[in-house]
PDB file of C-alpha atoms in Angstrom:
ATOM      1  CA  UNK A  18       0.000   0.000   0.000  1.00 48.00           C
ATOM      2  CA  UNK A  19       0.821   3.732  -0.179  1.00 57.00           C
ATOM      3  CA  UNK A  20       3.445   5.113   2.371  1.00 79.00           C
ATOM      4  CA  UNK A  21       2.626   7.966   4.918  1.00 91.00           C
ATOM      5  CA  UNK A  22       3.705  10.981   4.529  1.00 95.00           C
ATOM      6  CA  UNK A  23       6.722  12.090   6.579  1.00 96.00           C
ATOM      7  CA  UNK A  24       7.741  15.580   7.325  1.00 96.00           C
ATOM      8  CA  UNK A  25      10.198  17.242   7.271  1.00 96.00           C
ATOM      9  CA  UNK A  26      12.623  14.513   5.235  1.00 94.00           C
ATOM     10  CA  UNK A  27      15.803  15.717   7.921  1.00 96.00           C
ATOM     11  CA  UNK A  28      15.966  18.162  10.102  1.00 96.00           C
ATOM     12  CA  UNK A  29      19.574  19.857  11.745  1.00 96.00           C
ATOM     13  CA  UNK A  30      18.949  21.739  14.826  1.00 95.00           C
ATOM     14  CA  UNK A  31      21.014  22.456  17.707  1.00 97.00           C
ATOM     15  CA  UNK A  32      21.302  21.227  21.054  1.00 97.00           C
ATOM     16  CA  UNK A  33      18.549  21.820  23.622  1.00 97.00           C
ATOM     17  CA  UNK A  34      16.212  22.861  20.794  1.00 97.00           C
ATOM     18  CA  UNK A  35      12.846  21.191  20.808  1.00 97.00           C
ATOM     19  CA  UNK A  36      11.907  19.312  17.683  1.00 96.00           C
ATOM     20  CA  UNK A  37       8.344  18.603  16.007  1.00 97.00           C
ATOM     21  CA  UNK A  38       7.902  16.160  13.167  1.00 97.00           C
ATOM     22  CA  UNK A  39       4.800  14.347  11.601  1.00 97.00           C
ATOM     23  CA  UNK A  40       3.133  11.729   9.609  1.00 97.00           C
ATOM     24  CA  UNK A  41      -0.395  12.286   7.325  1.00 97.00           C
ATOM     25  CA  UNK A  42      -2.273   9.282   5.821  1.00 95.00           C
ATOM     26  CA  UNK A  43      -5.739   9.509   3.653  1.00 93.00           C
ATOM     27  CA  UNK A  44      -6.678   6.408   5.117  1.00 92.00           C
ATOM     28  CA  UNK A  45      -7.392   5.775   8.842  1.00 94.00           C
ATOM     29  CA  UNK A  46      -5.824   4.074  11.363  1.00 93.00           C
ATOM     30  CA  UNK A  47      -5.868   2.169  14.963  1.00 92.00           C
ATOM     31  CA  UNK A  48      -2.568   2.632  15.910  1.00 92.00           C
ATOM     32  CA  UNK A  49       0.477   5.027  15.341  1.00 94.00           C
ATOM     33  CA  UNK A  50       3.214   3.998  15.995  1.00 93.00           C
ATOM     34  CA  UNK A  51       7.023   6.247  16.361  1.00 95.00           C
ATOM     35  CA  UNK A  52      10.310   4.193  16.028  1.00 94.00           C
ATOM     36  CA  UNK A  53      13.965   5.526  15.760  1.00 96.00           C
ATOM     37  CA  UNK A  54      16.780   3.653  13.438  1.00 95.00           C
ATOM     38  CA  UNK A  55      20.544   4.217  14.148  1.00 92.00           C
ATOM     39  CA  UNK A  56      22.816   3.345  11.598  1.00 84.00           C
ATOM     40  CA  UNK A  57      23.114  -0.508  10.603  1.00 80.00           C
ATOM     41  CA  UNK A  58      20.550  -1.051  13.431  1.00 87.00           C
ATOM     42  CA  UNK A  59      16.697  -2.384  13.210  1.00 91.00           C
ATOM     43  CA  UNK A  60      14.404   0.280  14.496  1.00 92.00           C
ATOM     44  CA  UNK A  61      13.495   0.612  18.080  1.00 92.00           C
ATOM     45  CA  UNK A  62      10.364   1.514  19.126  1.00 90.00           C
ATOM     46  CA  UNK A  63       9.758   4.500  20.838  1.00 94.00           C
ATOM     47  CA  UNK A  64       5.704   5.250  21.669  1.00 94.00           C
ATOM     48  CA  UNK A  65       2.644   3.452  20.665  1.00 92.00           C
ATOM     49  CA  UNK A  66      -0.776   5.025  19.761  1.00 94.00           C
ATOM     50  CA  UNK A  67      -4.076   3.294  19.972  1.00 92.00           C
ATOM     51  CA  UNK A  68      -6.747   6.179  20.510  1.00 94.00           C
ATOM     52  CA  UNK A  69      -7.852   8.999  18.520  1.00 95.00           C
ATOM     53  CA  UNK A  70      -7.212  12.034  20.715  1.00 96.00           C
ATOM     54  CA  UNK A  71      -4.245  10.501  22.501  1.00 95.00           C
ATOM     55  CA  UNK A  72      -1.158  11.929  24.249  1.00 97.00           C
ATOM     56  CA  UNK A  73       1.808  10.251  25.523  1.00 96.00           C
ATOM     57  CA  UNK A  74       5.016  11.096  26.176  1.00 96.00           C
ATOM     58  CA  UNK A  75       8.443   8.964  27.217  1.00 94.00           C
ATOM     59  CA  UNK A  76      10.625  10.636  28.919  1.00 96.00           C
ATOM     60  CA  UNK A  77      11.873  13.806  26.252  1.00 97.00           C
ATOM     61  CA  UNK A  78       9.104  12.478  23.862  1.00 97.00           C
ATOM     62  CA  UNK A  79       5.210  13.204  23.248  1.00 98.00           C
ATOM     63  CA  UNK A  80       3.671  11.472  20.625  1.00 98.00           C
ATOM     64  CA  UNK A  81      -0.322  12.331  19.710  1.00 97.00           C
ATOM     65  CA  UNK A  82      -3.075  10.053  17.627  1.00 97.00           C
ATOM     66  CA  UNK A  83      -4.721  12.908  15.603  1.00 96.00           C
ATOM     67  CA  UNK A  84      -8.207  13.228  15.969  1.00 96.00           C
ATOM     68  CA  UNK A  85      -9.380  12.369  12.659  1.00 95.00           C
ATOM     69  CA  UNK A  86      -7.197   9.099  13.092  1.00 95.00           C
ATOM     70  CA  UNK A  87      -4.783   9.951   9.444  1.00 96.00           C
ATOM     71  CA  UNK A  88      -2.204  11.791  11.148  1.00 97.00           C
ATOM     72  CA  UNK A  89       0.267  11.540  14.035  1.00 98.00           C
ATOM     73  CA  UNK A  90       2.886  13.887  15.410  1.00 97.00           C
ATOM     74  CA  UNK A  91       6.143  13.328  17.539  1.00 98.00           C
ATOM     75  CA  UNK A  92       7.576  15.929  19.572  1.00 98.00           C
ATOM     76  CA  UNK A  93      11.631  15.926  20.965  1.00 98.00           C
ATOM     77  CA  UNK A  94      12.169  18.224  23.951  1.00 97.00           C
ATOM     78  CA  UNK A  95      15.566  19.653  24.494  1.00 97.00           C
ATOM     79  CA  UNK A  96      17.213  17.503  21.927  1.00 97.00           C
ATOM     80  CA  UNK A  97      20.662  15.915  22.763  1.00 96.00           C
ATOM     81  CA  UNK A  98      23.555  14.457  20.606  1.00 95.00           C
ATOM     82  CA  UNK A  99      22.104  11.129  21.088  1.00 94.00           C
ATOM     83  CA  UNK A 100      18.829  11.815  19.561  1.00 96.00           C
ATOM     84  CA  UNK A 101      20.349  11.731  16.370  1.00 96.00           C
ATOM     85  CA  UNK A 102      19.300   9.173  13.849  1.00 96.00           C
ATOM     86  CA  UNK A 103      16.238   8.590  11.300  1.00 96.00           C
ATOM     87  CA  UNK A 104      12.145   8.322  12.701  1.00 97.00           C
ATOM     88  CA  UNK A 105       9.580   6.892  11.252  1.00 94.00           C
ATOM     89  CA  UNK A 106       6.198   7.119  11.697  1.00 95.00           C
ATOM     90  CA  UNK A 107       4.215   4.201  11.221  1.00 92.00           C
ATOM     91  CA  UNK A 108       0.094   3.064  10.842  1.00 91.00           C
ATOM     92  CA  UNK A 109      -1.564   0.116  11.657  1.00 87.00           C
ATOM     93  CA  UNK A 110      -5.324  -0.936  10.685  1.00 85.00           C
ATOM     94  CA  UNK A 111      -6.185  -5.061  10.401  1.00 79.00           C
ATOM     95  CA  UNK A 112      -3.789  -6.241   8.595  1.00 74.00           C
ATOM     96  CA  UNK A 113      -2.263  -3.527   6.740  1.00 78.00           C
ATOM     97  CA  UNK A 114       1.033  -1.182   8.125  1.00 81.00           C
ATOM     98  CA  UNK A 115       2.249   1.638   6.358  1.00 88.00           C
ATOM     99  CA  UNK A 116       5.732   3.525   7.272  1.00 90.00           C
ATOM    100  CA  UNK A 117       6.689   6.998   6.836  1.00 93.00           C
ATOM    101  CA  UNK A 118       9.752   7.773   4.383  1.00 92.00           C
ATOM    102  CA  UNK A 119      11.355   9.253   7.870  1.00 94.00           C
ATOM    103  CA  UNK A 120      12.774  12.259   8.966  1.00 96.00           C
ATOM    104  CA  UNK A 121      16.462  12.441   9.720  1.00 96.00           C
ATOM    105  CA  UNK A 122      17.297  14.053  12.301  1.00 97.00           C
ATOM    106  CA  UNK A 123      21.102  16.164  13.057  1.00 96.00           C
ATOM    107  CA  UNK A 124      21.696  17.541  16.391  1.00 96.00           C
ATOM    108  CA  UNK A 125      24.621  19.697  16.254  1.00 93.00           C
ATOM    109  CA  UNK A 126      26.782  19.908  20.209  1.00 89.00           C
TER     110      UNK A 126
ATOM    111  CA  UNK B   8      14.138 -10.812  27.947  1.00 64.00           C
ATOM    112  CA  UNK B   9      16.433 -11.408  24.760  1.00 78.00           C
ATOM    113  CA  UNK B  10      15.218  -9.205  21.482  1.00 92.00           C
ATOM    114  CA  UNK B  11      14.870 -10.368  17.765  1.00 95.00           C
ATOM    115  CA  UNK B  12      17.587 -11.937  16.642  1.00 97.00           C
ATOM    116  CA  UNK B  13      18.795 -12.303  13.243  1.00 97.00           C
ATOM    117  CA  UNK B  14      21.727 -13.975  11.146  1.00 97.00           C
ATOM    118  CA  UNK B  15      23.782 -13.566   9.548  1.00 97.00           C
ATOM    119  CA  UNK B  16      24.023  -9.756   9.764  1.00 96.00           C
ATOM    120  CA  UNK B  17      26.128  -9.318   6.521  1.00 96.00           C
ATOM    121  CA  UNK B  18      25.692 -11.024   3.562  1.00 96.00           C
ATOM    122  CA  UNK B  19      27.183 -10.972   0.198  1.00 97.00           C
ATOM    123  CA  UNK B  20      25.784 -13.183  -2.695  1.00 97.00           C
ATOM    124  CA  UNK B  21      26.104 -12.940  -6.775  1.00 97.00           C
ATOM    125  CA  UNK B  22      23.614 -12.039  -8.854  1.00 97.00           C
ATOM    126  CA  UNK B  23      21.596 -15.581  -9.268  1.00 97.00           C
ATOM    127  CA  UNK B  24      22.269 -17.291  -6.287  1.00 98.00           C
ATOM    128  CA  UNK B  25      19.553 -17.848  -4.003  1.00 98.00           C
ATOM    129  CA  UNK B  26      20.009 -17.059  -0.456  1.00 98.00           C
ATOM    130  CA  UNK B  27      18.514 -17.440   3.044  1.00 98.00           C
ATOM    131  CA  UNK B  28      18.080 -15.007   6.111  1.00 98.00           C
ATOM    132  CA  UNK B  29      17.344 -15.931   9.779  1.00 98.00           C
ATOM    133  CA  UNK B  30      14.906 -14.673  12.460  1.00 98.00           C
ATOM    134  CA  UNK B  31      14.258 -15.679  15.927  1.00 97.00           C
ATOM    135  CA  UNK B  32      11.563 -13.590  17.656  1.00 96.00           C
ATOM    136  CA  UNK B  33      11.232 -12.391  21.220  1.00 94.00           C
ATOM    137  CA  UNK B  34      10.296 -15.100  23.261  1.00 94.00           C
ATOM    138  CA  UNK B  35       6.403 -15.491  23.474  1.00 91.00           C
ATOM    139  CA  UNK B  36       5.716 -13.660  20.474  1.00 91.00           C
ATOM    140  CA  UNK B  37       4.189 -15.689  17.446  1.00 90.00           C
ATOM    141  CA  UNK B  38       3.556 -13.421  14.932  1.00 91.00           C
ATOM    142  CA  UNK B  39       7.058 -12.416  12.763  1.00 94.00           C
ATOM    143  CA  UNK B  40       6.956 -10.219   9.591  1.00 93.00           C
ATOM    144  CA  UNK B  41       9.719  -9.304   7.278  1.00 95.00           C
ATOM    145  CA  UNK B  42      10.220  -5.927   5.757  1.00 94.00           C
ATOM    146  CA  UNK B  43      12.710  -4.783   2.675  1.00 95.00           C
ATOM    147  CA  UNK B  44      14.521  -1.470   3.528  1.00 93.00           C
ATOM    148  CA  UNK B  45      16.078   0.048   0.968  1.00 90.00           C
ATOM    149  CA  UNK B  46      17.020   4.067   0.669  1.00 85.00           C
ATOM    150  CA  UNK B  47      14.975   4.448  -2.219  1.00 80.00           C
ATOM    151  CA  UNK B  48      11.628   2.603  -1.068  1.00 81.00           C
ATOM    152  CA  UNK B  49      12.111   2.832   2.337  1.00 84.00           C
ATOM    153  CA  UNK B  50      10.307   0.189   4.622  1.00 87.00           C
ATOM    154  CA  UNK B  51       8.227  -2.082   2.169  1.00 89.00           C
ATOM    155  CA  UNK B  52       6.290  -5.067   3.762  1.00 88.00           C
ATOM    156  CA  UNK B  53       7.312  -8.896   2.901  1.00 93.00           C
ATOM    157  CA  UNK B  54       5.494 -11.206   4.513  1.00 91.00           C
ATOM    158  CA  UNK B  55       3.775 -11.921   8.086  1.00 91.00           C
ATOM    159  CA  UNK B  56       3.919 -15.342   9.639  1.00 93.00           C
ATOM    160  CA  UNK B  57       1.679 -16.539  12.715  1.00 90.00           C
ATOM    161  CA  UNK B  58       1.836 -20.069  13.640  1.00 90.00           C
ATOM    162  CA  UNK B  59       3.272 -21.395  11.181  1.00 93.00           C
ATOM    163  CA  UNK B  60       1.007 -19.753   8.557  1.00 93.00           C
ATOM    164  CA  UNK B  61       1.320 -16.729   6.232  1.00 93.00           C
ATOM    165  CA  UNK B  62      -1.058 -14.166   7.190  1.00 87.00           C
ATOM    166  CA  UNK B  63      -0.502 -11.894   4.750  1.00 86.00           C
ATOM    167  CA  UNK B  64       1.596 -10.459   2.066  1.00 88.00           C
ATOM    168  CA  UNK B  65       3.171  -7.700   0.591  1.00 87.00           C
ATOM    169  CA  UNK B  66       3.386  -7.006  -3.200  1.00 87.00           C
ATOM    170  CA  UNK B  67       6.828  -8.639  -3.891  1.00 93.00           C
ATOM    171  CA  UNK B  68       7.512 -11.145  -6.574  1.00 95.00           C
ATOM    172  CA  UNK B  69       7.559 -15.222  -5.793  1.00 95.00           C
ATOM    173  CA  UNK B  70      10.815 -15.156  -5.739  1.00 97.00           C
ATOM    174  CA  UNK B  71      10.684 -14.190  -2.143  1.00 97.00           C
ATOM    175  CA  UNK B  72       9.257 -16.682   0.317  1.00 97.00           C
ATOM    176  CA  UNK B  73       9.272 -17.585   3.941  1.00 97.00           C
ATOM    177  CA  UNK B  74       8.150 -19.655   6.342  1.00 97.00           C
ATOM    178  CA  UNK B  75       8.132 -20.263  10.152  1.00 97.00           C
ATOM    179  CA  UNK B  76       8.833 -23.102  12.480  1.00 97.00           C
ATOM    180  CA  UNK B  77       6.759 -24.425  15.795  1.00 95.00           C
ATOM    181  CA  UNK B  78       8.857 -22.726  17.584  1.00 94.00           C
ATOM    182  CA  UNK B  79       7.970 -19.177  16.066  1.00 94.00           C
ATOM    183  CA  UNK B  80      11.496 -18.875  14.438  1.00 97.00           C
ATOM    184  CA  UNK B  81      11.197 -17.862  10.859  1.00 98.00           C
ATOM    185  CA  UNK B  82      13.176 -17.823   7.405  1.00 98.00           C
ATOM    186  CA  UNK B  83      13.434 -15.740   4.557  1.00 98.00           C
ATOM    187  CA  UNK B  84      14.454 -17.029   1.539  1.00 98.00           C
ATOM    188  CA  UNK B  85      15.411 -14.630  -1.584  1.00 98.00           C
ATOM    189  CA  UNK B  86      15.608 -16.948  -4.988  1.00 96.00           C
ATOM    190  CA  UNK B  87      17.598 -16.125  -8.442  1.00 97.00           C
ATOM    191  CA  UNK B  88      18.996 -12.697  -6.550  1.00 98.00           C
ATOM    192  CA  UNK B  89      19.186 -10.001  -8.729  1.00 97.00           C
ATOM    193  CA  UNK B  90      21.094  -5.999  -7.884  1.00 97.00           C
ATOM    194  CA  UNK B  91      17.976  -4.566  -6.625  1.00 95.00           C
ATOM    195  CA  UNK B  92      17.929  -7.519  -4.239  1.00 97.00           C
ATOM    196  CA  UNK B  93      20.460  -5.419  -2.000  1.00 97.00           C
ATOM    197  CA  UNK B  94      18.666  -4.221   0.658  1.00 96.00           C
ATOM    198  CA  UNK B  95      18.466  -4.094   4.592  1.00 95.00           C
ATOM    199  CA  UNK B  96      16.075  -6.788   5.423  1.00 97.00           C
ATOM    200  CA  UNK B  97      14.554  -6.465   8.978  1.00 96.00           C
ATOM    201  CA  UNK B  98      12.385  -9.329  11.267  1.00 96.00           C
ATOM    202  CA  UNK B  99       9.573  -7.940  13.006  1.00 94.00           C
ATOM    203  CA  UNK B 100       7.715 -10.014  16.517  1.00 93.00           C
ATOM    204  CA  UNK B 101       4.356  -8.804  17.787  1.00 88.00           C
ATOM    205  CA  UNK B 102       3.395  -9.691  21.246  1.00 83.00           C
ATOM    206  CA  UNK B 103       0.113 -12.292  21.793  1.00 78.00           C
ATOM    207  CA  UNK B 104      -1.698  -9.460  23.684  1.00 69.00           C
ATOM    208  CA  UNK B 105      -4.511  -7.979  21.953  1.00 52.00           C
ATOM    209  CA  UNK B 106      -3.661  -4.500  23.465  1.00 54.00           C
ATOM    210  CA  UNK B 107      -0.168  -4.679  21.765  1.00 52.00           C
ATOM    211  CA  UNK B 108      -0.249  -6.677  18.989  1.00 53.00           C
ATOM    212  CA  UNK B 109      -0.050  -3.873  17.048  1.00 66.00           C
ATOM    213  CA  UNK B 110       3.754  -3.299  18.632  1.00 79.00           C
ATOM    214  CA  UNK B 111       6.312  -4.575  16.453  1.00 85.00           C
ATOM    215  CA  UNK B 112       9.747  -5.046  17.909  1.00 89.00           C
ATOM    216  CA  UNK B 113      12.610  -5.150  15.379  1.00 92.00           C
ATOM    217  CA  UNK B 114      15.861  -6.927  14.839  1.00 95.00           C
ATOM    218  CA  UNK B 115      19.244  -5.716  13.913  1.00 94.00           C
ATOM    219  CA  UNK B 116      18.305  -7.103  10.263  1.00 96.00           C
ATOM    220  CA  UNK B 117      20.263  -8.276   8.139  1.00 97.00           C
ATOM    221  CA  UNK B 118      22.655  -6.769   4.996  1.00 96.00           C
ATOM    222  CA  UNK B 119      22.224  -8.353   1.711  1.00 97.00           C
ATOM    223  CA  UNK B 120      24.851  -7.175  -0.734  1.00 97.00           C
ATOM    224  CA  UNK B 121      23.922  -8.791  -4.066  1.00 97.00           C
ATOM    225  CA  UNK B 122      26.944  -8.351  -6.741  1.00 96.00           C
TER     226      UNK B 122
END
């Protein structure tokens, strides 16, 4: 099936700046879903969305399940070195899950 | 609780030669998919297994097939390779749980270099 849409494709910011990225569908889903990949590594997921509505964070993170259930947005407070890498966005309905293109993410010291 | 594991993590292969990839899910988890990652395409879907049976399927050609063993571990096997073939191909488990079946936990994956 189609991909999501991903914005913004990569992103360079600087330390301790906040950083807002997110993922549009024209289909609706049950579940968002935000992972991060490092280099040579699988991705690792980082929050899980099952409502419409929803808000939750982990730890420097807040994720939210848009309201009309096609769109999702992540949120990185006070970015650090370590947040670099690439995050996708991903959606889940029955049997079908879609990924976002990512957004790669720079954090200069 | 030990993650997804695959092998080998590096592979190179020739164009026609067939090849086989590795996967052994988090314990307790049943369901394992396979994605293609490639910079171009991104993260495109393979194949999900769940006891033993394919539960669905992405759009790739029969060239790629899997299957998975009573013990949840699963294989991925890539046929007549050809250059596009190169690719980072992940393993996927799902917990059992209802509430977070929709959580996919990912392995290392595994680097195809097809020459």
């Amino acid at each position: 099936g189609q991909q999501l849409n991903q914005s913004p494709q990569s992103m360079f910011i600087q330390e301790g700046e906040d950083v807002s990225m997110n993922c549009t569908s024209s289909s609706i889903f049950n579940t968002w879903l935000w992972y991060k990949q490092d280099p040579g590594e699988g991705p690792v997921l980082l929050i899980a969305l099952y409502k419409a509505g929803e808000l939750t964070s982990n730890g420097r993170l807040t994720a939210q399940f848009g309201i009309t259930r096609k769109d999702s947005f992540l949120n990185i407070s006070a970015s650090i070195p370590s947040d670099v890498g690439i995050y996708f966005c991903a959606g889940h309905i029955g049997n079908d899950m879609r990924f976002g293109a990512g957004t790669r993410l720079t954090v200069k010291p | 609780k030990a993650g997804v594991t695959q092998t080998p993590r590096y592979l190179i292969k020739t164009r026609g030669q067939q090849v086989t990839l590795s996967c052994s899910p988090i314990s307790g988890h049943r369901s394992v998919s396979w994605y293609q990652q490639t910079p171009g395409q991104g993260l495109q879907f393979l194949f999900e297994y769940f006891s033993e049976t394919q539960r669905n399927k992405g759009n790739f050609p029969g060239r790629f097939s899997g299957r998975q063993f009573s013990n949840s571990r699963s294989e991925m096997n890539v046929s007549t390779l050809e250059l596009g073939d190169s690719a980072l191909y992940l393993c996927a488990s799902s917990p059992p749980t209802a509430a977070s079946y929709n959580e996919q936990f990912f392995g290392p994956g595994t680097r195809l270099t097809v020459l």
